[in-house]
Structure formats: structure tokens, C-alpha cells
């Protein structure tokens, strides 16, 4: 049953194509910004292959030993290929239950979804702080932050947004398996993409939190000035403006706008913490 902080119904656009509608600068990131990749100990194994990879002017990488250039898109295609039959899962002697017993908590993913400006990151931080004060180990995967590193090669096109969400879900799964309470904060507008993420986790370990805040409230806040840019036509495919958002249908927790005033982030965080306590995630 969802924990609801009641308020007026949301005025929300349909599902947007992907995740964060972040800075435009991220949309076109060339490998030129990556500089050189230096491999230690190259003399020991295959030194003719493991040479520094120099950034090129375009978005491809050229190996000096005349190997075929590998573009960022090709790398993503390689990463989504079916596993060959020679890859076998290696079982560890220390398992999830052992790690959870050590941390005295249960690993899970708290997936905070909602429009840009709905307060996802603010609530994520308040939640992490509240759990930290209770002696619980958390980690936040913020949609914008992840695009500074792991997902820096992804644009805001539909297919890249879906890949952005997939990668974050896989990382959240690893954190949860380590016994950590992982808080993922990103727009993730499509139900289909969120359902794919949920399917990665054991039953109950994916906790979807919907920031149910009306579009006009989010646009009035506009903390990053992105709605203004979208309305001016400088950002295309922006969630809530010219791309839809699909609200969750069966999420675990709904955090709603209260009249004209939004509930304090700490109060919303306590709603999530109460859910975790009730479901036994704050003890091993």
C-alpha cells in the first residue's frame, strides 16, 4: 500500500523520452574531452596494443597500431550484446545476506521519479541524511551527477535516455546487492523503462517513489532555468513541455503537493523512512 502525503491532483504531461533534461552541453560530448588513456604495465602484456589512446577531433577513438576506430555508439552496442556462452557467473563466498548482517540493514533501491523541478534531488538528500543519522549506509545516484562520469557519453536522444536509465538501474542493483540502500533520483518518465528497472531486483527491493507535483508548480520553480529554455525552443524533447511524463500506476510511495505549499523535504523523507522501517529494511 502506498504511503501518501495528500494534496491536489497533479497536472502532469504524458511520458517523456528518457531521463534528466540536463544541460545542453552534455548532449554533444566528444571523446576529445577524455584526453589520454594510459595503461600501466603495458610492457608486460601486449605492449603493441596497450598504447595510449589519443583523443580525436570527432567522437571516435583511433588506435595508433591501426586497429579499427571505435566510436562511443559502437561501444554502447557492444555493451548491449547478448552474453556469449563462455561468460559464467563467479560465485563469491561472501553473499548479500552476509553483507546485510554486517551493515545491519537490507540493501534496496529507492527510485525517485518525477518531473524536473519536482524536488527529487532535494528529497533524495534529505532521505540520505535521515538514514545516515540512524546509522544506515546509503548512496545517491543522481541523474545529473551520473552524467558527469559513467553516462557522460550519452545524449538526450530517446535511445540514449533509455540506456542512461538502464545503466543507473544496473549500478543501483550492485549497491543493493552490497547491502546498501541506494537512492536513485532521475526523471525516468516512461513506465516501460521503470518496469524494466524493477524487474532487475528481487521482489520488494525496488521501491518506486513518485514526486506527484503539478507541472505548473515545477515550471514556476524552474531551479535550473530549463523550462524557460524549453519554452523558448532552445531545448527539444523536454519532459513536460514537448515530451510526456507517465506517472506510476502502482508505485510504493506517493509524495504529493499539499495545496499551495509543498511538504518540507524532511517530512517527505520521513515518509520513506517509515516505509523502510515497516518493511524491515533498517535491520538485518
PDB file of C-alpha atoms in Angstrom:
ATOM      1  CA  UNK A   1       0.000   0.000   0.000  1.00  0.00           C
ATOM      2  CA  UNK A   2       1.358   3.431  -0.926  1.00  0.00           C
ATOM      3  CA  UNK A   3       2.229   5.976   1.730  1.00  0.00           C
ATOM      4  CA  UNK A   4       0.567   9.207   0.555  1.00  0.00           C
ATOM      5  CA  UNK A   5       1.141  12.799   1.565  1.00  0.00           C
ATOM      6  CA  UNK A   6      -2.177  14.032   0.201  1.00  0.00           C
ATOM      7  CA  UNK A   7      -2.708  17.110  -1.911  1.00  0.00           C
ATOM      8  CA  UNK A   8      -4.431  18.236  -5.136  1.00  0.00           C
ATOM      9  CA  UNK A   9      -4.184  16.023  -8.206  1.00  0.00           C
ATOM     10  CA  UNK A  10      -1.122  16.597 -10.378  1.00  0.00           C
ATOM     11  CA  UNK A  11      -1.229  18.423 -13.680  1.00  0.00           C
ATOM     12  CA  UNK A  12       1.253  16.245 -15.431  1.00  0.00           C
ATOM     13  CA  UNK A  13       2.150  15.808 -19.031  1.00  0.00           C
ATOM     14  CA  UNK A  14       2.432  12.306 -20.503  1.00  0.00           C
ATOM     15  CA  UNK A  15       5.680  10.232 -20.595  1.00  0.00           C
ATOM     16  CA  UNK A  16       8.922  11.975 -21.613  1.00  0.00           C
ATOM     17  CA  UNK A  17      11.535  10.297 -23.633  1.00  0.00           C
ATOM     18  CA  UNK A  18      14.149   9.399 -21.119  1.00  0.00           C
ATOM     19  CA  UNK A  19      15.786  10.745 -18.083  1.00  0.00           C
ATOM     20  CA  UNK A  20      17.164  14.076 -16.938  1.00  0.00           C
ATOM     21  CA  UNK A  21      16.603  17.014 -19.216  1.00  0.00           C
ATOM     22  CA  UNK A  22      20.056  18.222 -18.202  1.00  0.00           C
ATOM     23  CA  UNK A  23      22.355  20.848 -19.639  1.00  0.00           C
ATOM     24  CA  UNK A  24      22.567  21.102 -23.356  1.00  0.00           C
ATOM     25  CA  UNK A  25      26.313  20.927 -23.157  1.00  0.00           C
ATOM     26  CA  UNK A  26      26.047  17.262 -22.261  1.00  0.00           C
ATOM     27  CA  UNK A  27      24.133  16.482 -25.431  1.00  0.00           C
ATOM     28  CA  UNK A  28      27.217  16.618 -27.575  1.00  0.00           C
ATOM     29  CA  UNK A  29      30.215  15.269 -25.747  1.00  0.00           C
ATOM     30  CA  UNK A  30      33.186  14.317 -27.826  1.00  0.00           C
ATOM     31  CA  UNK A  31      35.822  11.881 -26.818  1.00  0.00           C
ATOM     32  CA  UNK A  32      38.240  14.754 -27.251  1.00  0.00           C
ATOM     33  CA  UNK A  33      37.426  15.717 -23.671  1.00  0.00           C
ATOM     34  CA  UNK A  34      38.640  12.377 -22.416  1.00  0.00           C
ATOM     35  CA  UNK A  35      42.318  13.112 -23.135  1.00  0.00           C
ATOM     36  CA  UNK A  36      44.690  10.150 -22.964  1.00  0.00           C
ATOM     37  CA  UNK A  37      44.087   6.727 -21.556  1.00  0.00           C
ATOM     38  CA  UNK A  38      47.346   5.479 -20.064  1.00  0.00           C
ATOM     39  CA  UNK A  39      47.646   1.777 -19.321  1.00  0.00           C
ATOM     40  CA  UNK A  40      50.146   0.789 -16.649  1.00  0.00           C
ATOM     41  CA  UNK A  41      52.431  -2.140 -17.218  1.00  0.00           C
ATOM     42  CA  UNK A  42      51.967  -2.097 -20.966  1.00  0.00           C
ATOM     43  CA  UNK A  43      55.381  -3.646 -21.460  1.00  0.00           C
ATOM     44  CA  UNK A  44      54.255  -6.774 -19.663  1.00  0.00           C
ATOM     45  CA  UNK A  45      51.389  -7.770 -21.915  1.00  0.00           C
ATOM     46  CA  UNK A  46      50.640  -6.788 -25.461  1.00  0.00           C
ATOM     47  CA  UNK A  47      52.570  -3.556 -25.383  1.00  0.00           C
ATOM     48  CA  UNK A  48      51.975  -3.056 -29.093  1.00  0.00           C
ATOM     49  CA  UNK A  49      48.239  -2.895 -28.387  1.00  0.00           C
ATOM     50  CA  UNK A  50      48.068  -1.207 -24.994  1.00  0.00           C
ATOM     51  CA  UNK A  51      49.394   2.140 -26.140  1.00  0.00           C
ATOM     52  CA  UNK A  52      47.925   5.482 -25.065  1.00  0.00           C
ATOM     53  CA  UNK A  53      44.661   6.257 -26.842  1.00  0.00           C
ATOM     54  CA  UNK A  54      44.692   9.827 -28.065  1.00  0.00           C
ATOM     55  CA  UNK A  55      41.515  11.846 -28.356  1.00  0.00           C
ATOM     56  CA  UNK A  56      40.498  12.787 -31.888  1.00  0.00           C
ATOM     57  CA  UNK A  57      38.636  15.837 -33.180  1.00  0.00           C
ATOM     58  CA  UNK A  58      35.410  13.914 -33.728  1.00  0.00           C
ATOM     59  CA  UNK A  59      33.600  11.448 -31.443  1.00  0.00           C
ATOM     60  CA  UNK A  60      35.715   8.440 -32.361  1.00  0.00           C
ATOM     61  CA  UNK A  61      38.913   6.976 -30.969  1.00  0.00           C
ATOM     62  CA  UNK A  62      41.802   5.853 -33.126  1.00  0.00           C
ATOM     63  CA  UNK A  63      44.378   3.340 -32.010  1.00  0.00           C
ATOM     64  CA  UNK A  64      47.898   4.061 -33.228  1.00  0.00           C
ATOM     65  CA  UNK A  65      48.502   0.436 -34.118  1.00  0.00           C
ATOM     66  CA  UNK A  66      45.941   0.755 -36.920  1.00  0.00           C
ATOM     67  CA  UNK A  67      43.163  -1.056 -35.058  1.00  0.00           C
ATOM     68  CA  UNK A  68      39.701  -0.069 -36.228  1.00  0.00           C
ATOM     69  CA  UNK A  69      38.367   3.136 -34.728  1.00  0.00           C
ATOM     70  CA  UNK A  70      35.742   2.610 -32.055  1.00  0.00           C
ATOM     71  CA  UNK A  71      33.016   5.197 -31.661  1.00  0.00           C
ATOM     72  CA  UNK A  72      31.043   5.798 -28.480  1.00  0.00           C
ATOM     73  CA  UNK A  73      27.936   4.391 -30.136  1.00  0.00           C
ATOM     74  CA  UNK A  74      29.776   1.220 -31.134  1.00  0.00           C
ATOM     75  CA  UNK A  75      30.881   0.795 -27.531  1.00  0.00           C
ATOM     76  CA  UNK A  76      27.273   1.045 -26.385  1.00  0.00           C
ATOM     77  CA  UNK A  77      26.232  -1.513 -28.975  1.00  0.00           C
ATOM     78  CA  UNK A  78      28.945  -3.823 -27.728  1.00  0.00           C
ATOM     79  CA  UNK A  79      27.740  -3.418 -24.161  1.00  0.00           C
ATOM     80  CA  UNK A  80      24.190  -4.482 -25.020  1.00  0.00           C
ATOM     81  CA  UNK A  81      25.126  -7.595 -26.991  1.00  0.00           C
ATOM     82  CA  UNK A  82      23.895 -10.904 -25.650  1.00  0.00           C
ATOM     83  CA  UNK A  83      26.346 -12.593 -23.303  1.00  0.00           C
ATOM     84  CA  UNK A  84      28.482 -15.137 -25.108  1.00  0.00           C
ATOM     85  CA  UNK A  85      28.299 -18.677 -23.773  1.00  0.00           C
ATOM     86  CA  UNK A  86      31.821 -18.502 -22.328  1.00  0.00           C
ATOM     87  CA  UNK A  87      30.827 -15.949 -19.656  1.00  0.00           C
ATOM     88  CA  UNK A  88      29.895 -17.634 -16.379  1.00  0.00           C
ATOM     89  CA  UNK A  89      28.808 -16.002 -13.115  1.00  0.00           C
ATOM     90  CA  UNK A  90      31.544 -16.376 -10.474  1.00  0.00           C
ATOM     91  CA  UNK A  91      30.028 -17.029  -7.071  1.00  0.00           C
ATOM     92  CA  UNK A  92      31.506 -15.180  -4.083  1.00  0.00           C
ATOM     93  CA  UNK A  93      31.925 -16.796  -0.662  1.00  0.00           C
ATOM     94  CA  UNK A  94      30.556 -13.588   0.911  1.00  0.00           C
ATOM     95  CA  UNK A  95      26.962 -13.085  -0.183  1.00  0.00           C
ATOM     96  CA  UNK A  96      24.265 -10.433   0.169  1.00  0.00           C
ATOM     97  CA  UNK A  97      22.955 -11.812   3.465  1.00  0.00           C
ATOM     98  CA  UNK A  98      26.463 -11.679   4.935  1.00  0.00           C
ATOM     99  CA  UNK A  99      26.896  -8.058   3.907  1.00  0.00           C
ATOM    100  CA  UNK A 100      23.463  -7.118   5.208  1.00  0.00           C
ATOM    101  CA  UNK A 101      24.247  -8.745   8.557  1.00  0.00           C
ATOM    102  CA  UNK A 102      27.490  -6.754   8.733  1.00  0.00           C
ATOM    103  CA  UNK A 103      25.692  -3.458   7.981  1.00  0.00           C
ATOM    104  CA  UNK A 104      22.559  -4.293   9.999  1.00  0.00           C
ATOM    105  CA  UNK A 105      20.319  -3.212   7.148  1.00  0.00           C
ATOM    106  CA  UNK A 106      18.874  -4.633   3.935  1.00  0.00           C
ATOM    107  CA  UNK A 107      20.015  -3.457   0.524  1.00  0.00           C
ATOM    108  CA  UNK A 108      17.403  -1.996  -1.802  1.00  0.00           C
ATOM    109  CA  UNK A 109      16.857   0.666  -4.451  1.00  0.00           C
ATOM    110  CA  UNK A 110      14.665   3.683  -3.760  1.00  0.00           C
ATOM    111  CA  UNK A 111      13.760   5.004  -7.207  1.00  0.00           C
ATOM    112  CA  UNK A 112      12.559   8.626  -7.027  1.00  0.00           C
ATOM    113  CA  UNK A 113      10.795   9.693 -10.225  1.00  0.00           C
ATOM    114  CA  UNK A 114       9.003  12.886 -11.246  1.00  0.00           C
ATOM    115  CA  UNK A 115       9.171  15.986 -13.384  1.00  0.00           C
ATOM    116  CA  UNK A 116      12.172  18.272 -13.467  1.00  0.00           C
ATOM    117  CA  UNK A 117      11.817  20.661 -10.538  1.00  0.00           C
ATOM    118  CA  UNK A 118       9.558  18.341  -8.544  1.00  0.00           C
ATOM    119  CA  UNK A 119      12.118  18.058  -5.747  1.00  0.00           C
ATOM    120  CA  UNK A 120      13.588  14.611  -6.436  1.00  0.00           C
ATOM    121  CA  UNK A 121      17.186  15.505  -5.623  1.00  0.00           C
ATOM    122  CA  UNK A 122      16.197  17.532  -2.568  1.00  0.00           C
ATOM    123  CA  UNK A 123      14.190  14.643  -1.118  1.00  0.00           C
ATOM    124  CA  UNK A 124      16.969  12.192  -2.013  1.00  0.00           C
ATOM    125  CA  UNK A 125      19.452  14.254   0.006  1.00  0.00           C
ATOM    126  CA  UNK A 126      17.064  14.620   2.937  1.00  0.00           C
ATOM    127  CA  UNK A 127      16.418  10.878   2.863  1.00  0.00           C
ATOM    128  CA  UNK A 128      20.116  10.039   2.750  1.00  0.00           C
ATOM    129  CA  UNK A 129      20.794  12.407   5.652  1.00  0.00           C
ATOM    130  CA  UNK A 130      17.917  10.996   7.714  1.00  0.00           C
ATOM    131  CA  UNK A 131      19.109   7.426   7.216  1.00  0.00           C
ATOM    132  CA  UNK A 132      22.718   8.398   7.894  1.00  0.00           C
ATOM    133  CA  UNK A 133      21.671   9.858  11.235  1.00  0.00           C
ATOM    134  CA  UNK A 134      20.115   6.486  12.019  1.00  0.00           C
ATOM    135  CA  UNK A 135      23.426   4.776  11.270  1.00  0.00           C
ATOM    136  CA  UNK A 136      22.353   3.406   7.888  1.00  0.00           C
ATOM    137  CA  UNK A 137      24.592   3.345   4.824  1.00  0.00           C
ATOM    138  CA  UNK A 138      23.179   4.935   1.675  1.00  0.00           C
ATOM    139  CA  UNK A 139      24.373   6.177  -1.686  1.00  0.00           C
ATOM    140  CA  UNK A 140      22.637   8.614  -4.054  1.00  0.00           C
ATOM    141  CA  UNK A 141      22.688   8.104  -7.805  1.00  0.00           C
ATOM    142  CA  UNK A 142      21.574  11.497  -9.059  1.00  0.00           C
ATOM    143  CA  UNK A 143      20.652  11.637 -12.733  1.00  0.00           C
ATOM    144  CA  UNK A 144      22.751  14.745 -13.437  1.00  0.00           C
ATOM    145  CA  UNK A 145      25.705  13.562 -11.369  1.00  0.00           C
ATOM    146  CA  UNK A 146      25.921  10.223 -13.150  1.00  0.00           C
ATOM    147  CA  UNK A 147      26.126  12.047 -16.487  1.00  0.00           C
ATOM    148  CA  UNK A 148      29.401  13.597 -15.326  1.00  0.00           C
ATOM    149  CA  UNK A 149      31.087  10.191 -15.364  1.00  0.00           C
ATOM    150  CA  UNK A 150      29.532   6.806 -16.095  1.00  0.00           C
ATOM    151  CA  UNK A 151      26.990   8.188 -18.571  1.00  0.00           C
ATOM    152  CA  UNK A 152      28.966  11.122 -19.956  1.00  0.00           C
ATOM    153  CA  UNK A 153      28.894   9.516 -23.408  1.00  0.00           C
ATOM    154  CA  UNK A 154      25.083   9.566 -23.608  1.00  0.00           C
ATOM    155  CA  UNK A 155      22.999  12.288 -25.220  1.00  0.00           C
ATOM    156  CA  UNK A 156      19.368  13.153 -24.523  1.00  0.00           C
ATOM    157  CA  UNK A 157      18.005  11.302 -27.533  1.00  0.00           C
ATOM    158  CA  UNK A 158      15.357   8.697 -26.777  1.00  0.00           C
ATOM    159  CA  UNK A 159      17.636   5.688 -27.108  1.00  0.00           C
ATOM    160  CA  UNK A 160      20.379   7.276 -25.006  1.00  0.00           C
ATOM    161  CA  UNK A 161      17.922   8.264 -22.302  1.00  0.00           C
ATOM    162  CA  UNK A 162      16.742   4.659 -22.085  1.00  0.00           C
ATOM    163  CA  UNK A 163      20.365   3.499 -21.851  1.00  0.00           C
ATOM    164  CA  UNK A 164      21.015   6.113 -19.154  1.00  0.00           C
ATOM    165  CA  UNK A 165      18.207   4.657 -17.050  1.00  0.00           C
ATOM    166  CA  UNK A 166      19.331   1.075 -17.687  1.00  0.00           C
ATOM    167  CA  UNK A 167      22.891   1.774 -16.549  1.00  0.00           C
ATOM    168  CA  UNK A 168      21.751   3.541 -13.391  1.00  0.00           C
ATOM    169  CA  UNK A 169      19.457   0.625 -12.567  1.00  0.00           C
ATOM    170  CA  UNK A 170      22.312  -1.857 -13.002  1.00  0.00           C
ATOM    171  CA  UNK A 171      24.541   0.196 -10.693  1.00  0.00           C
ATOM    172  CA  UNK A 172      21.705   0.504  -8.153  1.00  0.00           C
ATOM    173  CA  UNK A 173      21.349  -3.277  -8.281  1.00  0.00           C
ATOM    174  CA  UNK A 174      25.034  -3.672  -7.399  1.00  0.00           C
ATOM    175  CA  UNK A 175      24.704  -1.259  -4.474  1.00  0.00           C
ATOM    176  CA  UNK A 176      21.626  -3.114  -3.208  1.00  0.00           C
ATOM    177  CA  UNK A 177      23.460  -6.425  -3.511  1.00  0.00           C
ATOM    178  CA  UNK A 178      26.248  -4.894  -1.401  1.00  0.00           C
ATOM    179  CA  UNK A 179      23.651  -4.272   1.319  1.00  0.00           C
ATOM    180  CA  UNK A 180      23.500  -0.523   0.705  1.00  0.00           C
ATOM    181  CA  UNK A 181      20.290   1.493   0.486  1.00  0.00           C
ATOM    182  CA  UNK A 182      20.689   3.077  -2.960  1.00  0.00           C
ATOM    183  CA  UNK A 183      18.666   6.202  -3.726  1.00  0.00           C
ATOM    184  CA  UNK A 184      18.255   6.830  -7.458  1.00  0.00           C
ATOM    185  CA  UNK A 185      16.908  10.255  -8.349  1.00  0.00           C
ATOM    186  CA  UNK A 186      16.025  10.846 -12.007  1.00  0.00           C
ATOM    187  CA  UNK A 187      13.042  11.816 -14.145  1.00  0.00           C
ATOM    188  CA  UNK A 188      12.762   8.378 -15.805  1.00  0.00           C
ATOM    189  CA  UNK A 189       9.457   9.381 -17.402  1.00  0.00           C
ATOM    190  CA  UNK A 190       8.349   6.141 -19.065  1.00  0.00           C
ATOM    191  CA  UNK A 191       6.624   3.337 -17.188  1.00  0.00           C
ATOM    192  CA  UNK A 192       8.171   0.789 -19.508  1.00  0.00           C
ATOM    193  CA  UNK A 193      11.708   1.860 -18.609  1.00  0.00           C
ATOM    194  CA  UNK A 194      10.929   1.899 -14.888  1.00  0.00           C
ATOM    195  CA  UNK A 195       9.323  -1.527 -15.116  1.00  0.00           C
ATOM    196  CA  UNK A 196      12.480  -2.860 -16.766  1.00  0.00           C
ATOM    197  CA  UNK A 197      14.471  -1.479 -13.828  1.00  0.00           C
ATOM    198  CA  UNK A 198      12.109  -3.052 -11.306  1.00  0.00           C
ATOM    199  CA  UNK A 199      12.484  -6.444 -12.984  1.00  0.00           C
ATOM    200  CA  UNK A 200      16.224  -6.424 -12.171  1.00  0.00           C
ATOM    201  CA  UNK A 201      15.548  -6.599  -8.425  1.00  0.00           C
ATOM    202  CA  UNK A 202      14.200  -9.266  -6.091  1.00  0.00           C
ATOM    203  CA  UNK A 203      10.578  -8.794  -5.069  1.00  0.00           C
ATOM    204  CA  UNK A 204      10.232  -5.765  -2.804  1.00  0.00           C
ATOM    205  CA  UNK A 205      13.774  -4.449  -3.258  1.00  0.00           C
ATOM    206  CA  UNK A 206      12.742  -1.826  -5.834  1.00  0.00           C
ATOM    207  CA  UNK A 207      10.815   0.944  -4.089  1.00  0.00           C
ATOM    208  CA  UNK A 208       9.317   3.449  -6.510  1.00  0.00           C
ATOM    209  CA  UNK A 209       8.690   6.914  -5.074  1.00  0.00           C
ATOM    210  CA  UNK A 210       6.605   9.286  -7.190  1.00  0.00           C
ATOM    211  CA  UNK A 211       7.068  13.026  -6.695  1.00  0.00           C
ATOM    212  CA  UNK A 212       3.483  13.977  -7.531  1.00  0.00           C
ATOM    213  CA  UNK A 213       3.940  17.699  -8.131  1.00  0.00           C
ATOM    214  CA  UNK A 214       1.920  19.573 -10.790  1.00  0.00           C
ATOM    215  CA  UNK A 215       3.689  20.737 -13.926  1.00  0.00           C
ATOM    216  CA  UNK A 216       2.882  24.411 -13.327  1.00  0.00           C
ATOM    217  CA  UNK A 217       4.482  24.229  -9.867  1.00  0.00           C
ATOM    218  CA  UNK A 218       7.637  22.634 -11.266  1.00  0.00           C
ATOM    219  CA  UNK A 219       7.781  25.196 -14.050  1.00  0.00           C
ATOM    220  CA  UNK A 220       7.351  28.090 -11.622  1.00  0.00           C
ATOM    221  CA  UNK A 221      10.255  26.761  -9.588  1.00  0.00           C
ATOM    222  CA  UNK A 222      12.443  26.061 -12.625  1.00  0.00           C
ATOM    223  CA  UNK A 223      15.623  25.845 -10.479  1.00  0.00           C
ATOM    224  CA  UNK A 224      17.888  25.213 -13.480  1.00  0.00           C
ATOM    225  CA  UNK A 225      16.106  27.500 -15.925  1.00  0.00           C
ATOM    226  CA  UNK A 226      15.392  24.531 -18.190  1.00  0.00           C
ATOM    227  CA  UNK A 227      11.653  25.114 -18.621  1.00  0.00           C
ATOM    228  CA  UNK A 228      12.367  28.635 -19.801  1.00  0.00           C
ATOM    229  CA  UNK A 229      14.818  27.302 -22.378  1.00  0.00           C
ATOM    230  CA  UNK A 230      12.354  24.609 -23.463  1.00  0.00           C
ATOM    231  CA  UNK A 231       9.516  27.110 -23.892  1.00  0.00           C
ATOM    232  CA  UNK A 232      11.848  29.259 -25.999  1.00  0.00           C
ATOM    233  CA  UNK A 233      12.552  26.265 -28.229  1.00  0.00           C
ATOM    234  CA  UNK A 234      16.200  26.035 -27.176  1.00  0.00           C
ATOM    235  CA  UNK A 235      15.737  22.555 -25.684  1.00  0.00           C
ATOM    236  CA  UNK A 236      13.869  19.953 -27.703  1.00  0.00           C
ATOM    237  CA  UNK A 237      12.109  16.932 -26.245  1.00  0.00           C
ATOM    238  CA  UNK A 238      11.946  18.399 -22.744  1.00  0.00           C
ATOM    239  CA  UNK A 239       9.851  16.406 -20.294  1.00  0.00           C
ATOM    240  CA  UNK A 240       6.552  18.119 -19.535  1.00  0.00           C
ATOM    241  CA  UNK A 241       6.844  20.633 -22.384  1.00  0.00           C
ATOM    242  CA  UNK A 242       7.146  18.785 -25.688  1.00  0.00           C
ATOM    243  CA  UNK A 243       7.744  15.316 -24.294  1.00  0.00           C
ATOM    244  CA  UNK A 244       5.366  13.480 -21.942  1.00  0.00           C
ATOM    245  CA  UNK A 245       5.673  12.055 -18.443  1.00  0.00           C
ATOM    246  CA  UNK A 246       3.928   8.808 -17.478  1.00  0.00           C
ATOM    247  CA  UNK A 247       3.041   8.828 -13.778  1.00  0.00           C
ATOM    248  CA  UNK A 248       3.486   5.496 -11.981  1.00  0.00           C
ATOM    249  CA  UNK A 249       0.353   3.384 -11.637  1.00  0.00           C
ATOM    250  CA  UNK A 250       1.426   1.072  -8.815  1.00  0.00           C
ATOM    251  CA  UNK A 251       4.315   2.755  -7.031  1.00  0.00           C
ATOM    252  CA  UNK A 252       5.098   2.044  -3.401  1.00  0.00           C
ATOM    253  CA  UNK A 253       5.091   5.667  -2.211  1.00  0.00           C
ATOM    254  CA  UNK A 254       3.481   8.874  -3.487  1.00  0.00           C
ATOM    255  CA  UNK A 255       4.703  12.230  -2.214  1.00  0.00           C
ATOM    256  CA  UNK A 256       2.131  14.857  -3.195  1.00  0.00           C
ATOM    257  CA  UNK A 257       1.979  18.621  -3.294  1.00  0.00           C
ATOM    258  CA  UNK A 258      -0.018  19.979  -0.332  1.00  0.00           C
ATOM    259  CA  UNK A 259      -2.180  22.825  -1.588  1.00  0.00           C
ATOM    260  CA  UNK A 260      -0.023  25.800  -2.441  1.00  0.00           C
ATOM    261  CA  UNK A 261       2.742  24.682  -0.154  1.00  0.00           C
ATOM    262  CA  UNK A 262       4.891  21.625  -0.646  1.00  0.00           C
ATOM    263  CA  UNK A 263       5.634  19.460   2.389  1.00  0.00           C
ATOM    264  CA  UNK A 264       9.152  20.053   3.740  1.00  0.00           C
ATOM    265  CA  UNK A 265      11.778  17.668   2.277  1.00  0.00           C
ATOM    266  CA  UNK A 266      12.473  16.279   5.749  1.00  0.00           C
ATOM    267  CA  UNK A 267       8.822  15.358   6.189  1.00  0.00           C
ATOM    268  CA  UNK A 268       8.754  13.597   2.827  1.00  0.00           C
ATOM    269  CA  UNK A 269      11.956  11.773   3.700  1.00  0.00           C
ATOM    270  CA  UNK A 270      10.412  10.578   6.967  1.00  0.00           C
ATOM    271  CA  UNK A 271       7.517   9.096   4.984  1.00  0.00           C
ATOM    272  CA  UNK A 272      10.003   6.979   3.036  1.00  0.00           C
ATOM    273  CA  UNK A 273      11.948   6.058   6.173  1.00  0.00           C
ATOM    274  CA  UNK A 274       8.729   4.923   7.859  1.00  0.00           C
ATOM    275  CA  UNK A 275       8.062   2.673   4.874  1.00  0.00           C
ATOM    276  CA  UNK A 276      11.566   1.188   5.118  1.00  0.00           C
ATOM    277  CA  UNK A 277      11.128   0.550   8.836  1.00  0.00           C
ATOM    278  CA  UNK A 278       7.755  -1.099   8.277  1.00  0.00           C
ATOM    279  CA  UNK A 279       9.184  -3.380   5.590  1.00  0.00           C
ATOM    280  CA  UNK A 280      12.225  -4.331   7.691  1.00  0.00           C
ATOM    281  CA  UNK A 281      14.921  -2.695   5.575  1.00  0.00           C
ATOM    282  CA  UNK A 282      16.532  -0.886   8.512  1.00  0.00           C
ATOM    283  CA  UNK A 283      17.543  -4.088  10.244  1.00  0.00           C
ATOM    284  CA  UNK A 284      19.265  -7.287   9.124  1.00  0.00           C
TER     285      UNK A 284
END
